[in-house]
CSV table of N, CA and C in Angstrom, one decimal:
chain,number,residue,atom,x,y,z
A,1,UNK,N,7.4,17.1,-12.8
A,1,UNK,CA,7.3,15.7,-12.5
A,1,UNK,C,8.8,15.2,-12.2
A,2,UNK,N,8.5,14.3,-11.4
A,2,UNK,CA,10.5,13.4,-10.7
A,2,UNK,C,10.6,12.4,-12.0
A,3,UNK,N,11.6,13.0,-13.0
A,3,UNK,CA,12.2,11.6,-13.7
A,3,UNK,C,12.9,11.0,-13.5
A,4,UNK,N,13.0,10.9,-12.1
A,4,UNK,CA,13.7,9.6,-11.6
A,4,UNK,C,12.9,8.5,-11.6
A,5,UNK,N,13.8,7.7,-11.5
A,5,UNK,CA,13.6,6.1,-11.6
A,5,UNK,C,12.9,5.7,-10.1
A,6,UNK,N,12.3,5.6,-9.7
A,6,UNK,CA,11.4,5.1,-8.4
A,6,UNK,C,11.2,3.4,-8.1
A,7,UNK,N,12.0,3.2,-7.5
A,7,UNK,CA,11.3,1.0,-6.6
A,7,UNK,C,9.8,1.6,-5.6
A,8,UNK,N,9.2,1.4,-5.5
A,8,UNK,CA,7.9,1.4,-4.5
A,8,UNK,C,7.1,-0.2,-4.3
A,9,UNK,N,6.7,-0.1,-2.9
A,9,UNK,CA,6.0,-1.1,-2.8
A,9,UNK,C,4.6,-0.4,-2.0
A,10,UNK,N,3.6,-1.3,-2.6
A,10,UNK,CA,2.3,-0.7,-2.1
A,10,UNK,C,1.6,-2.1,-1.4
A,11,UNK,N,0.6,-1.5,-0.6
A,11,UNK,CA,-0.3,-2.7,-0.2
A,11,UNK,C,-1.8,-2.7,-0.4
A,12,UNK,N,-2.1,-2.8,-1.1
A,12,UNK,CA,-3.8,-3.3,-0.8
A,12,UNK,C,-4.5,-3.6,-0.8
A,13,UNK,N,-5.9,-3.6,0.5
A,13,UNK,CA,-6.5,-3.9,1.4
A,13,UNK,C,-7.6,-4.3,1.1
A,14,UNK,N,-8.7,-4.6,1.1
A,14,UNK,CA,-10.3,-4.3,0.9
A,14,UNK,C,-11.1,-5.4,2.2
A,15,UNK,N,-11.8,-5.2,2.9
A,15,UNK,CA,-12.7,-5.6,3.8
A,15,UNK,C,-14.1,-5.7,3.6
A,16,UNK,N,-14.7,-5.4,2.4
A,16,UNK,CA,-16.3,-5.0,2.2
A,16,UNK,C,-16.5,-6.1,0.7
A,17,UNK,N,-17.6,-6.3,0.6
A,17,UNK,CA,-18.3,-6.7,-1.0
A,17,UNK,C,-17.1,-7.9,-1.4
A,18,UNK,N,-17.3,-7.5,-3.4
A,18,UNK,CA,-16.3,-8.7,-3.6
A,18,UNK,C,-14.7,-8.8,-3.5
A,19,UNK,N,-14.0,-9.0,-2.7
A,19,UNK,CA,-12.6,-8.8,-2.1
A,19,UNK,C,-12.0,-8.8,-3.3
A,20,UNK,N,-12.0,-9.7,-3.6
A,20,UNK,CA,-11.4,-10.4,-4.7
A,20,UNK,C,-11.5,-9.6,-6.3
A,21,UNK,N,-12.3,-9.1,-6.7
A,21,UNK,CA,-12.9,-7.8,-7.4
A,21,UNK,C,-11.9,-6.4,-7.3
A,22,UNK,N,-12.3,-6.6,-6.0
A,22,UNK,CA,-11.9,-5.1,-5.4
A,22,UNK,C,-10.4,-4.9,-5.8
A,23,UNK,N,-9.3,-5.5,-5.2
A,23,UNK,CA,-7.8,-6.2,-6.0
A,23,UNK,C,-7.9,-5.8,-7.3
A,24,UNK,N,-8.3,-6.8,-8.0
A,24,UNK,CA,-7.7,-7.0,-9.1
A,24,UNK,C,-8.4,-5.5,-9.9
A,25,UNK,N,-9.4,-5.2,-9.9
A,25,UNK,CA,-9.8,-3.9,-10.2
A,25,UNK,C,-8.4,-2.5,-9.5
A,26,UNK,N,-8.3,-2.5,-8.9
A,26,UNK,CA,-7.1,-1.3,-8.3
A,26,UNK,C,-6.3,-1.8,-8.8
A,27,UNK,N,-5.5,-2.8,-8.7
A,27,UNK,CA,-4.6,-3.1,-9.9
A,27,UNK,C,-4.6,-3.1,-11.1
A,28,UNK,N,-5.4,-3.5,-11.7
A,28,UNK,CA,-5.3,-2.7,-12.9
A,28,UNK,C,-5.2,-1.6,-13.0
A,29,UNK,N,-6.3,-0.6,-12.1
A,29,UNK,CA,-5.8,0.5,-12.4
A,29,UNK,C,-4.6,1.6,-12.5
A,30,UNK,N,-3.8,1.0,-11.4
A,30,UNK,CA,-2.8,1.3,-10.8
A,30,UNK,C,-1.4,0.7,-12.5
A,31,UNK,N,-1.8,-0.5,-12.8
A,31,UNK,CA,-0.8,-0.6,-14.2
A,31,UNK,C,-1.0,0.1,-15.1
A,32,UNK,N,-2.6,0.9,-15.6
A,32,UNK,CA,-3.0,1.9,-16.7
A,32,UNK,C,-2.0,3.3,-16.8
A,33,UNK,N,-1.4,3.2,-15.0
A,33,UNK,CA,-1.2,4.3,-15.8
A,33,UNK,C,0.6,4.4,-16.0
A,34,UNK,N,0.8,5.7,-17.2
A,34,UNK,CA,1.6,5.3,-17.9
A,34,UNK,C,3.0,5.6,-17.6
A,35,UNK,N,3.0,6.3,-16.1
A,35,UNK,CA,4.0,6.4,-15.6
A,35,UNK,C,4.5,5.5,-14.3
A,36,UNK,N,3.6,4.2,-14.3
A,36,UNK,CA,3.9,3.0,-13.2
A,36,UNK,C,4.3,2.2,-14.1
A,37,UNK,N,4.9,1.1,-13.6
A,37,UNK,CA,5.3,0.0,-14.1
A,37,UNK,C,5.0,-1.5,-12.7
A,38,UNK,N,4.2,-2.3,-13.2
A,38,UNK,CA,4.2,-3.3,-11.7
A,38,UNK,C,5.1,-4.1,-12.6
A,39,UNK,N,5.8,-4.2,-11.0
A,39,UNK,CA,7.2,-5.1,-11.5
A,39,UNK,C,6.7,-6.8,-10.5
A,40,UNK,N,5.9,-7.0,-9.5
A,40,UNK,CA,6.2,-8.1,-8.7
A,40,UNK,C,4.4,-7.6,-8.1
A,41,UNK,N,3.7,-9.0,-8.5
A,41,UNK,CA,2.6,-9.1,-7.3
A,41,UNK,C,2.7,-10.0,-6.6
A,42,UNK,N,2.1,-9.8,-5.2
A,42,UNK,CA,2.3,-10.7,-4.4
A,42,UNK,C,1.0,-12.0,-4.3
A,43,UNK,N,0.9,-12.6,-3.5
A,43,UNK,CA,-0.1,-13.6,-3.4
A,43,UNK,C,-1.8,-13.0,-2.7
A,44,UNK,N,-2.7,-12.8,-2.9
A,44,UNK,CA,-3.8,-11.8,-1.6
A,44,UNK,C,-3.7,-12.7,-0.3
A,45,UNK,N,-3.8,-12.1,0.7
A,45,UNK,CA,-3.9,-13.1,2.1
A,45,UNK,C,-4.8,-12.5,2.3
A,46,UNK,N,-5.4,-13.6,3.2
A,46,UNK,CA,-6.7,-13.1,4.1
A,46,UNK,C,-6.5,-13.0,5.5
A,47,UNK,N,-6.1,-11.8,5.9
A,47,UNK,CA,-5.8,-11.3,7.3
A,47,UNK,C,-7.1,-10.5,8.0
A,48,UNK,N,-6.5,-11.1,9.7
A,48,UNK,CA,-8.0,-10.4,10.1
A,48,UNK,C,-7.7,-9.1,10.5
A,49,UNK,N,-8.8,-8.0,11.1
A,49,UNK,CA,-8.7,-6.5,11.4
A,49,UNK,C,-7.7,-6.9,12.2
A,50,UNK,N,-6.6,-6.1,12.5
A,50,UNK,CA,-5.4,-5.4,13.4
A,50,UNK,C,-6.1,-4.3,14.6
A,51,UNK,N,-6.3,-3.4,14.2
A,51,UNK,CA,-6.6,-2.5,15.2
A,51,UNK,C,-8.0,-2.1,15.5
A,52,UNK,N,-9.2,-2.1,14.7
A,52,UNK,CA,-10.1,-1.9,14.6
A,52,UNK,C,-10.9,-3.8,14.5
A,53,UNK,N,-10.9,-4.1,15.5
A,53,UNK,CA,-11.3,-5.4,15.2
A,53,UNK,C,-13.1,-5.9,14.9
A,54,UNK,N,-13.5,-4.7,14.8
A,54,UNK,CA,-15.3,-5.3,14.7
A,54,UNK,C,-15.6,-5.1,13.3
A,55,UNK,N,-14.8,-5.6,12.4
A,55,UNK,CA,-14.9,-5.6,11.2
A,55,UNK,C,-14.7,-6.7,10.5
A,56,UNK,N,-15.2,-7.1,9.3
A,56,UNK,CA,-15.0,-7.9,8.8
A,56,UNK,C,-13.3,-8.4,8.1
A,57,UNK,N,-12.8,-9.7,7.9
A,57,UNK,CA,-11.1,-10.0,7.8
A,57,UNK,C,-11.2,-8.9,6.2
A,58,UNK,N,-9.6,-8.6,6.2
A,58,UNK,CA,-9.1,-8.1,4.8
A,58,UNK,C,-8.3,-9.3,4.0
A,59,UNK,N,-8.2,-8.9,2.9
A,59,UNK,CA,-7.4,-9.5,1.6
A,59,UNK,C,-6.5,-8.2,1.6
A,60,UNK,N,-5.5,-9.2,1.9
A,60,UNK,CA,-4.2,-7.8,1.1
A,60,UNK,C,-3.4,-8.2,0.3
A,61,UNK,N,-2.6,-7.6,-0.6
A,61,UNK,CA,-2.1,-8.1,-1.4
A,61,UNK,C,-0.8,-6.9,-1.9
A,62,UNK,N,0.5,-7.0,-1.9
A,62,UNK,CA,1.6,-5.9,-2.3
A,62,UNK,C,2.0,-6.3,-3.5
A,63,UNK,N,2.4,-5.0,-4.0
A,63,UNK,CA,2.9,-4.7,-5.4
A,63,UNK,C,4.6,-4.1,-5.0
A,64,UNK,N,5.2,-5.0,-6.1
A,64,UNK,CA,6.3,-4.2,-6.4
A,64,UNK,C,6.2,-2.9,-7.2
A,65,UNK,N,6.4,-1.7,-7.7
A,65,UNK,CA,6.3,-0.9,-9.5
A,65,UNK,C,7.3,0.0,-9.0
A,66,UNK,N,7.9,0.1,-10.3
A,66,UNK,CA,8.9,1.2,-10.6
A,66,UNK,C,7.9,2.3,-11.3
A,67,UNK,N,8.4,3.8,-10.7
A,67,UNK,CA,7.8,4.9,-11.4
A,67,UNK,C,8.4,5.9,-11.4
A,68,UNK,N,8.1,7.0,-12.2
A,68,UNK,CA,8.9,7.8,-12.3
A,68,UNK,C,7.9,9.0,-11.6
A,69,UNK,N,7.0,8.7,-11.1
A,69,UNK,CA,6.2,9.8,-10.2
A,69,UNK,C,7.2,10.2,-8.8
A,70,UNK,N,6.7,11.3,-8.4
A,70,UNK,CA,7.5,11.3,-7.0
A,70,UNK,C,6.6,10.8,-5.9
A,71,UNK,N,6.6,10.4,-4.6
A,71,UNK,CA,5.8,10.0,-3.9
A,71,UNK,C,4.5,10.7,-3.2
A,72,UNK,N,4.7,12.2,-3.5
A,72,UNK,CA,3.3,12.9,-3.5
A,72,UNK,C,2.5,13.0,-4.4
A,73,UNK,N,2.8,12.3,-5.8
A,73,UNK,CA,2.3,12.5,-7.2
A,73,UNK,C,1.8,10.7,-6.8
A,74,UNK,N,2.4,10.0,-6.0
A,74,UNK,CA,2.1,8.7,-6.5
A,74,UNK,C,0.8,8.2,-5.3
A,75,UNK,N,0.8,9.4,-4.4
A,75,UNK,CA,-0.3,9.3,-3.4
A,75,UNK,C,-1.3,9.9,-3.8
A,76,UNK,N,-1.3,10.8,-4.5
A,76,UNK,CA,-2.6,11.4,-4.7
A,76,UNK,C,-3.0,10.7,-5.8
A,77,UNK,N,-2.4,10.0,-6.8
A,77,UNK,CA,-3.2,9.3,-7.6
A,77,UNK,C,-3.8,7.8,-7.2
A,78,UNK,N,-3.0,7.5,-5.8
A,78,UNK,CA,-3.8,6.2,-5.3
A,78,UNK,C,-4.8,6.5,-4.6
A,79,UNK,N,-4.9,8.0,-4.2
A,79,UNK,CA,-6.2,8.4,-3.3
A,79,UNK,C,-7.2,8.8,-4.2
A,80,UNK,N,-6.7,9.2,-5.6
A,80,UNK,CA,-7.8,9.3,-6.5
A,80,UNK,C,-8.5,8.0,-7.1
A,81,UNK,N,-7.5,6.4,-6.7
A,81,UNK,CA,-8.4,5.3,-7.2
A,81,UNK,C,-9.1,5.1,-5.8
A,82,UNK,N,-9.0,5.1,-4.8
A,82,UNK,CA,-9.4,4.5,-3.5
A,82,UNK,C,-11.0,5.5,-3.7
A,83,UNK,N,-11.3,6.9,-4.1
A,83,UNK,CA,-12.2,7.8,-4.4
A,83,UNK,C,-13.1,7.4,-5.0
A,84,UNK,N,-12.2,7.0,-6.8
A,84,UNK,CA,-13.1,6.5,-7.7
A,84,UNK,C,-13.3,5.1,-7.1
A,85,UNK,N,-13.2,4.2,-6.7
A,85,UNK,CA,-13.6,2.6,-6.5
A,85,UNK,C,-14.6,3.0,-4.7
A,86,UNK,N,-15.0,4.5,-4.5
A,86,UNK,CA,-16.1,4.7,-3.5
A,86,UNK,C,-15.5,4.1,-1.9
A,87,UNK,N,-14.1,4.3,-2.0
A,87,UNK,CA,-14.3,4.6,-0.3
A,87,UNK,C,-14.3,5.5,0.4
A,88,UNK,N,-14.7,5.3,1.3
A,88,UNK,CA,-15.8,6.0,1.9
A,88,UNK,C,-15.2,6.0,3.3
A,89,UNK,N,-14.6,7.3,4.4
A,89,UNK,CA,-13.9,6.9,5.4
A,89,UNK,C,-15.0,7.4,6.4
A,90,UNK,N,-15.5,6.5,7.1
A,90,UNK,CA,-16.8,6.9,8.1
A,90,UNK,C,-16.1,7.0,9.4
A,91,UNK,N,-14.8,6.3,9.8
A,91,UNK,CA,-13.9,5.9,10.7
A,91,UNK,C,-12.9,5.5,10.6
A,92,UNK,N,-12.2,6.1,11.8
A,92,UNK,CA,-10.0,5.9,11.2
A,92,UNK,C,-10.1,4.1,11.5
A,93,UNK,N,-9.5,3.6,10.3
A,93,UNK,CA,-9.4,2.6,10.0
A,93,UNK,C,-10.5,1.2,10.0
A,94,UNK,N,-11.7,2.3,10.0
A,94,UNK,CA,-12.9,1.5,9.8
A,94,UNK,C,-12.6,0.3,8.1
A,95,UNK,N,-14.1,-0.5,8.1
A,95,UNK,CA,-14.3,-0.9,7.0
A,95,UNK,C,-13.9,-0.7,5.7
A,96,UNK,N,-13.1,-1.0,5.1
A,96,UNK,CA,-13.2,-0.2,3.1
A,96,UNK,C,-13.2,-0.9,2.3
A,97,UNK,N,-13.4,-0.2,0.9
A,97,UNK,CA,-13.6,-1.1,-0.1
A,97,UNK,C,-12.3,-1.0,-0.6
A,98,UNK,N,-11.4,0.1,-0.5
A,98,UNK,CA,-10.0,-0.6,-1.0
A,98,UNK,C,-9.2,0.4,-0.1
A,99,UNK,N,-8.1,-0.1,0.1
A,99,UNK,CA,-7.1,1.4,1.2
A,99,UNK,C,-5.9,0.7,0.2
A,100,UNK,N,-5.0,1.6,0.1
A,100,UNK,CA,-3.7,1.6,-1.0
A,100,UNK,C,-2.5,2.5,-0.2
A,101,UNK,N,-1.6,1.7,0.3
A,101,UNK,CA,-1.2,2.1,1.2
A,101,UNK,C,0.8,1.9,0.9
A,102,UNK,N,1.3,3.3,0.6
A,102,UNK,CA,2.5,3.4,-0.2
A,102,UNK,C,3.2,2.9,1.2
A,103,UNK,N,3.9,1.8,0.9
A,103,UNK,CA,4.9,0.7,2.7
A,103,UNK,C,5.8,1.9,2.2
A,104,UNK,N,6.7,2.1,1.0
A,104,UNK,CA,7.8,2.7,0.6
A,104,UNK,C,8.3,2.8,-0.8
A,105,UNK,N,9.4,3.8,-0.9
A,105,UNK,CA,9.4,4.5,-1.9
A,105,UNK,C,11.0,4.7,-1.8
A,106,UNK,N,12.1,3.9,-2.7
A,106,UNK,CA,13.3,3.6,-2.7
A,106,UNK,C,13.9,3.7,-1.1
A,107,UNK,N,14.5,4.2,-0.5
A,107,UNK,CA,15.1,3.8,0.8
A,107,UNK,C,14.4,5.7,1.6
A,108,UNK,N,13.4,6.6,1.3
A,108,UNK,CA,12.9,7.7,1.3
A,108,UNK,C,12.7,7.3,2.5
A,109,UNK,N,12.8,8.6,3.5
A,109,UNK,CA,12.3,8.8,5.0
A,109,UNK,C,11.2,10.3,4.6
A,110,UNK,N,10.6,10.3,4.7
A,110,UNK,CA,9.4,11.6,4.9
A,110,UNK,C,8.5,11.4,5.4
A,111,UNK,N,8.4,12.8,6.4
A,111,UNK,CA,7.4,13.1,7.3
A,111,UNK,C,6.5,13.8,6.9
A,112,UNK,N,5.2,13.9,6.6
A,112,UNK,CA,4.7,15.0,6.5
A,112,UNK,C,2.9,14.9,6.4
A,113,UNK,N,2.6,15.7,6.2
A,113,UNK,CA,0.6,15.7,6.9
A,113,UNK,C,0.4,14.7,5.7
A,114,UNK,N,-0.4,13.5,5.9
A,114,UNK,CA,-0.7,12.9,5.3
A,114,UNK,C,0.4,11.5,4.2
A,115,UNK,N,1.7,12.3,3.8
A,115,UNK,CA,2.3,11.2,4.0
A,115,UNK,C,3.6,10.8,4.5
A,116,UNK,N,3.6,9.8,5.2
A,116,UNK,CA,4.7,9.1,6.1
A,116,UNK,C,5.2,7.4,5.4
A,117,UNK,N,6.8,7.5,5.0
A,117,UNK,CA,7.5,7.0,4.8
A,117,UNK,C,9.3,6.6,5.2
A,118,UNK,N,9.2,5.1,5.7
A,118,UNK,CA,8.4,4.5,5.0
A,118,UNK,C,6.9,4.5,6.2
A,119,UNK,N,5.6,3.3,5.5
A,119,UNK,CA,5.3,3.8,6.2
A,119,UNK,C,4.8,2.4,7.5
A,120,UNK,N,4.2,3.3,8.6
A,120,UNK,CA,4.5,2.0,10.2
A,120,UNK,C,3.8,1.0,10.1
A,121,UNK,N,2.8,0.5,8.8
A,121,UNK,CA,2.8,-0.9,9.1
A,121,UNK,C,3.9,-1.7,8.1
A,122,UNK,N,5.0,-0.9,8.1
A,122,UNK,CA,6.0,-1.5,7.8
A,122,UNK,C,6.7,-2.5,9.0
A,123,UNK,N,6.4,-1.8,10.4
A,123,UNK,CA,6.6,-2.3,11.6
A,123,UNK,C,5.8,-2.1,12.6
A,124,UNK,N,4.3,-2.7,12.1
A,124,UNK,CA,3.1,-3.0,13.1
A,124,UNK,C,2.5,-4.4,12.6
A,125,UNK,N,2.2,-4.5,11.4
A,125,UNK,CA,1.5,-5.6,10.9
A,125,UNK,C,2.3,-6.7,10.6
A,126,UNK,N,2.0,-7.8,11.2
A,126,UNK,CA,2.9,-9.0,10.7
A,126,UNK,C,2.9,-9.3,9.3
A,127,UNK,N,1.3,-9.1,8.6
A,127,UNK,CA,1.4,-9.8,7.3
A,127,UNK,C,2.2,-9.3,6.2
A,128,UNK,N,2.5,-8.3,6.5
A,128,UNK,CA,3.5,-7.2,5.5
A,128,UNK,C,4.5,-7.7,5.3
A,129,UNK,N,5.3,-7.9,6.5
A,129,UNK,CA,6.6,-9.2,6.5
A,129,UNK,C,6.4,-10.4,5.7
A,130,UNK,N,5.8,-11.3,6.1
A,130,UNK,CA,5.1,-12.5,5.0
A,130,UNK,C,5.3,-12.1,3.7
A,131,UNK,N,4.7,-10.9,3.7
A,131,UNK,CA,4.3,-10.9,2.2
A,131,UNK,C,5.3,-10.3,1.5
A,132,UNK,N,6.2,-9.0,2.2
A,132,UNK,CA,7.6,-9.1,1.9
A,132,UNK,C,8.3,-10.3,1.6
A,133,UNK,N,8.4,-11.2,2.1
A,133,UNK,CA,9.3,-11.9,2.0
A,133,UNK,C,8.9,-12.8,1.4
A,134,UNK,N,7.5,-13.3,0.6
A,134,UNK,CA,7.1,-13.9,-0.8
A,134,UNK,C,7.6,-13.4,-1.9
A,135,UNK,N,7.9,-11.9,-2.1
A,135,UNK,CA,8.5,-11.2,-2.9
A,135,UNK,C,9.7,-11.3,-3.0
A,136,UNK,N,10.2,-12.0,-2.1
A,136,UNK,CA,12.1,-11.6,-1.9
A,136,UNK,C,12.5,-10.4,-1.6
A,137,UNK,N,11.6,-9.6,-0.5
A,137,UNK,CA,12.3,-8.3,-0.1
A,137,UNK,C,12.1,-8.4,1.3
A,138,UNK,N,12.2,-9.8,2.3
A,138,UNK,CA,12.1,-9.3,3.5
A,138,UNK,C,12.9,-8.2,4.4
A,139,UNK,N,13.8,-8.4,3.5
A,139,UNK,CA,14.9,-6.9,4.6
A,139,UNK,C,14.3,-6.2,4.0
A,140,UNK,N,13.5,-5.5,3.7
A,140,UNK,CA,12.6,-4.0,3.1
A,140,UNK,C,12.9,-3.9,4.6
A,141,UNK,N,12.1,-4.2,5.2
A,141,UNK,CA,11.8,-3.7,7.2
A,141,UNK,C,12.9,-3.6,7.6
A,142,UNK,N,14.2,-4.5,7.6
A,142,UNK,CA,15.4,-4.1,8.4
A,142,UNK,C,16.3,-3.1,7.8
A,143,UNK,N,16.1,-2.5,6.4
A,143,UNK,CA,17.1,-1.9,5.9
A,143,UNK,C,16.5,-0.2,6.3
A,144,UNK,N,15.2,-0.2,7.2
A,144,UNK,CA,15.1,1.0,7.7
A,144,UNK,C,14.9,1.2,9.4
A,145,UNK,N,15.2,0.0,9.6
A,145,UNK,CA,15.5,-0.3,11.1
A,145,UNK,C,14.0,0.4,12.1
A,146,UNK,N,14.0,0.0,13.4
A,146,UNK,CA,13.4,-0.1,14.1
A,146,UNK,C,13.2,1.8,14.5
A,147,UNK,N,11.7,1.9,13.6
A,147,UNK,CA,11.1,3.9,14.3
A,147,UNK,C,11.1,4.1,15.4
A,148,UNK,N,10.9,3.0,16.6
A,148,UNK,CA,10.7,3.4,18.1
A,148,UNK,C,12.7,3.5,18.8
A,149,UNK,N,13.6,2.9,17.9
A,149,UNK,CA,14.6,2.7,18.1
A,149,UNK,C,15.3,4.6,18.2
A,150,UNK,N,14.6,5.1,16.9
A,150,UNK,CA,15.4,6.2,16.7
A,150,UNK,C,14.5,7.7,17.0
């Protein structure tokens, strides 16, 4: 395990059933465990589909937490809540009951099958911005500058 000290910001989503449920349930889970710490939640917004638009609007909502996981240890345990809380991927970026989606992980660039950091709705989604900057981290986005740039 990385005993380093880790800043991470996460986002997540839900589109299906009780929205509102759905949140505060992953969050919690996400504080049980004993190697996260949530340092900062944000407010949930109600945003409509982005790319897949014949879906119902999302609630999103980001977390600040410090961890000492590394960021492959901290993805597979948010794909093991997204599993346990039953979603279900019928379609790329169809409907869900919760998507948990690591934006970044101290100032980390990595590429690799499945995860990408930081990552591009850090610079596709407007509401991410917003909600950065409810947190007081709007430069999160500028301090890794424009992906199409480089």
């Amino acid at each position: 395990m990385d005993k380093n000290n880790h800043i991470a910001f996460l986002c997540l989503g839900t589109n299906l059933g009780d929205r509102e449920l759905y949140l505060l349930d992953a969050i919690q889970k996400i504080g049980a465990h004993p190697e996260i710490q949530i340092l900062k939640k944000g407010t949930a917004l109600n945003t409509e589909a982005l790319e897949v638009t014949d879906q119902p609007d999302f609630l999103n909502q980001l977390l600040q937490i410090s961890t000492h996981l590394s960021p492959k240890e901290l993805l597979d345990f948010l794909l093991g809540i997204e599993n346990e809380m039953g979603r279900v991927r019928t379609r790329d970026k169809g409907p869900r009951v919760i998507d948990i989606d690591i934006l970044s992980v101290d100032d980390m660039k990595i590429h690799e099958k499945g995860l990408h950091l930081p990552h591009h709705s850090l610079f596709t989604r407007p509401f991410i911005l917003e909600l950065l900057n409810e947190l007081g981290e709007g430069s999160l986005v500028q301090a890794f500058g424009n992906p199409s740039e480089g």
